[in-house]
CSV table of C-alpha atoms in Angstrom, one decimal:
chain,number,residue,atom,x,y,z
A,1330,UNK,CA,8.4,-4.1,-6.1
A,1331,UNK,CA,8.7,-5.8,-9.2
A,1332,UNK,CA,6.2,-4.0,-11.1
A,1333,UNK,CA,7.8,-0.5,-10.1
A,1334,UNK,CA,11.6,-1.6,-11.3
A,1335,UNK,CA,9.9,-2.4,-14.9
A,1336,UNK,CA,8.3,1.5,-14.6
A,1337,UNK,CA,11.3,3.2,-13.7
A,1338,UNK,CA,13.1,1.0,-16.1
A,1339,UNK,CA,10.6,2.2,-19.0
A,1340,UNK,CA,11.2,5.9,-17.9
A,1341,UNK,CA,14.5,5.8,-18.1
A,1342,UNK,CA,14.6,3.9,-21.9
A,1343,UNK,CA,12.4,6.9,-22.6
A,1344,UNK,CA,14.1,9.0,-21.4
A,1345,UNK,CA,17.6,7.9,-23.4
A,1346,UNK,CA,15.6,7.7,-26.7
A,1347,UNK,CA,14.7,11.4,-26.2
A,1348,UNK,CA,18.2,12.1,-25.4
A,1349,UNK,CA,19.5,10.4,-28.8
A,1350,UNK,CA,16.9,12.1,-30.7
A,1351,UNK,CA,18.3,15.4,-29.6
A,1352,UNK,CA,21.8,14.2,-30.3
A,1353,UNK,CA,20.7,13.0,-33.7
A,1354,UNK,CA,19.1,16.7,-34.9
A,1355,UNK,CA,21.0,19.5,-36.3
A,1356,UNK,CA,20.3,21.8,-34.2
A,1357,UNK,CA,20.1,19.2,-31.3
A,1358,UNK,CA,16.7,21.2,-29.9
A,1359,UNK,CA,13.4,19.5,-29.7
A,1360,UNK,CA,10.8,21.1,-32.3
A,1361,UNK,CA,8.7,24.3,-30.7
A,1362,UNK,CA,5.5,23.1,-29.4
A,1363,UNK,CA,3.5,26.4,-29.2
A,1364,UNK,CA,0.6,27.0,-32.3
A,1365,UNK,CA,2.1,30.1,-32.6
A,1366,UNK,CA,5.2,28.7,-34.5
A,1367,UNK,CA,3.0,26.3,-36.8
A,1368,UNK,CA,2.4,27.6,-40.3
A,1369,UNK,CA,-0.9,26.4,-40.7
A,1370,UNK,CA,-2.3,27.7,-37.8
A,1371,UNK,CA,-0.9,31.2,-38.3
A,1372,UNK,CA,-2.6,30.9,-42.0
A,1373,UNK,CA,-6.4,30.4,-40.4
A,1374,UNK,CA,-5.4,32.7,-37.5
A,1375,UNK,CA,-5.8,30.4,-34.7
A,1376,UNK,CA,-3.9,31.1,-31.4
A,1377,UNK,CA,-3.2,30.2,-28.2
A,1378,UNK,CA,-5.8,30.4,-25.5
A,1379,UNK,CA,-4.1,33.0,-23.8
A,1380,UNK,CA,-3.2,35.0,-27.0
A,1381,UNK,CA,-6.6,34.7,-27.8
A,1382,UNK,CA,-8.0,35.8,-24.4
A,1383,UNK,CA,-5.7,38.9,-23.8
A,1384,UNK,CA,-7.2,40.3,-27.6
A,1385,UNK,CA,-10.5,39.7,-26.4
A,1386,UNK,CA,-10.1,41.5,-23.3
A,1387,UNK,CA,-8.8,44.8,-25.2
A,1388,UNK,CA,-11.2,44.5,-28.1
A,1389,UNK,CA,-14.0,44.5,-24.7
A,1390,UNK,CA,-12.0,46.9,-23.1
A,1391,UNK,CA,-11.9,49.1,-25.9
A,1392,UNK,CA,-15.2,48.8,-26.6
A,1393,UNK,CA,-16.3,50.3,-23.0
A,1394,UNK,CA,-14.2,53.3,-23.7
A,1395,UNK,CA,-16.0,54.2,-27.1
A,1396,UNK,CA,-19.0,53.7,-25.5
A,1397,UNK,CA,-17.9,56.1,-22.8
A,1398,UNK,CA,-16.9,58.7,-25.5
């Protein structure tokens, strides 16, 4: 019982120092955490896993219907 006061305890410390850090910002938002929004990533064209797998799928999918033409 002891052990799960100390874990809920920790949670909820984390959970206030998250809350602060919001407070503290500017814009009192958390940064974005998608790769789409990182510089860097845009710059070598690297995507999300779904972005990446939808343009695969159309550049197959287009390829089928030149092949058909």
């Amino acid at each position: 019982m002891q052990q799960l006061l100390i874990v809920i305890a920790l949670v909820a410390l984390a959970v206030v120092l998250l809350a602060v850090g919001v407070i503290l910002r500017k814009d009192h938002t958390f940064r974005s955490q998608h790769i789409h929004e990182n510089q860097r990533m845009r710059e070598n064209k690297i995507h999300c896993a779904t972005s990446l797998d939808r343009e695969a799928r159309r550049a197959k999918k287009q390829a089928i219907q030149v092949k058909d033409l």
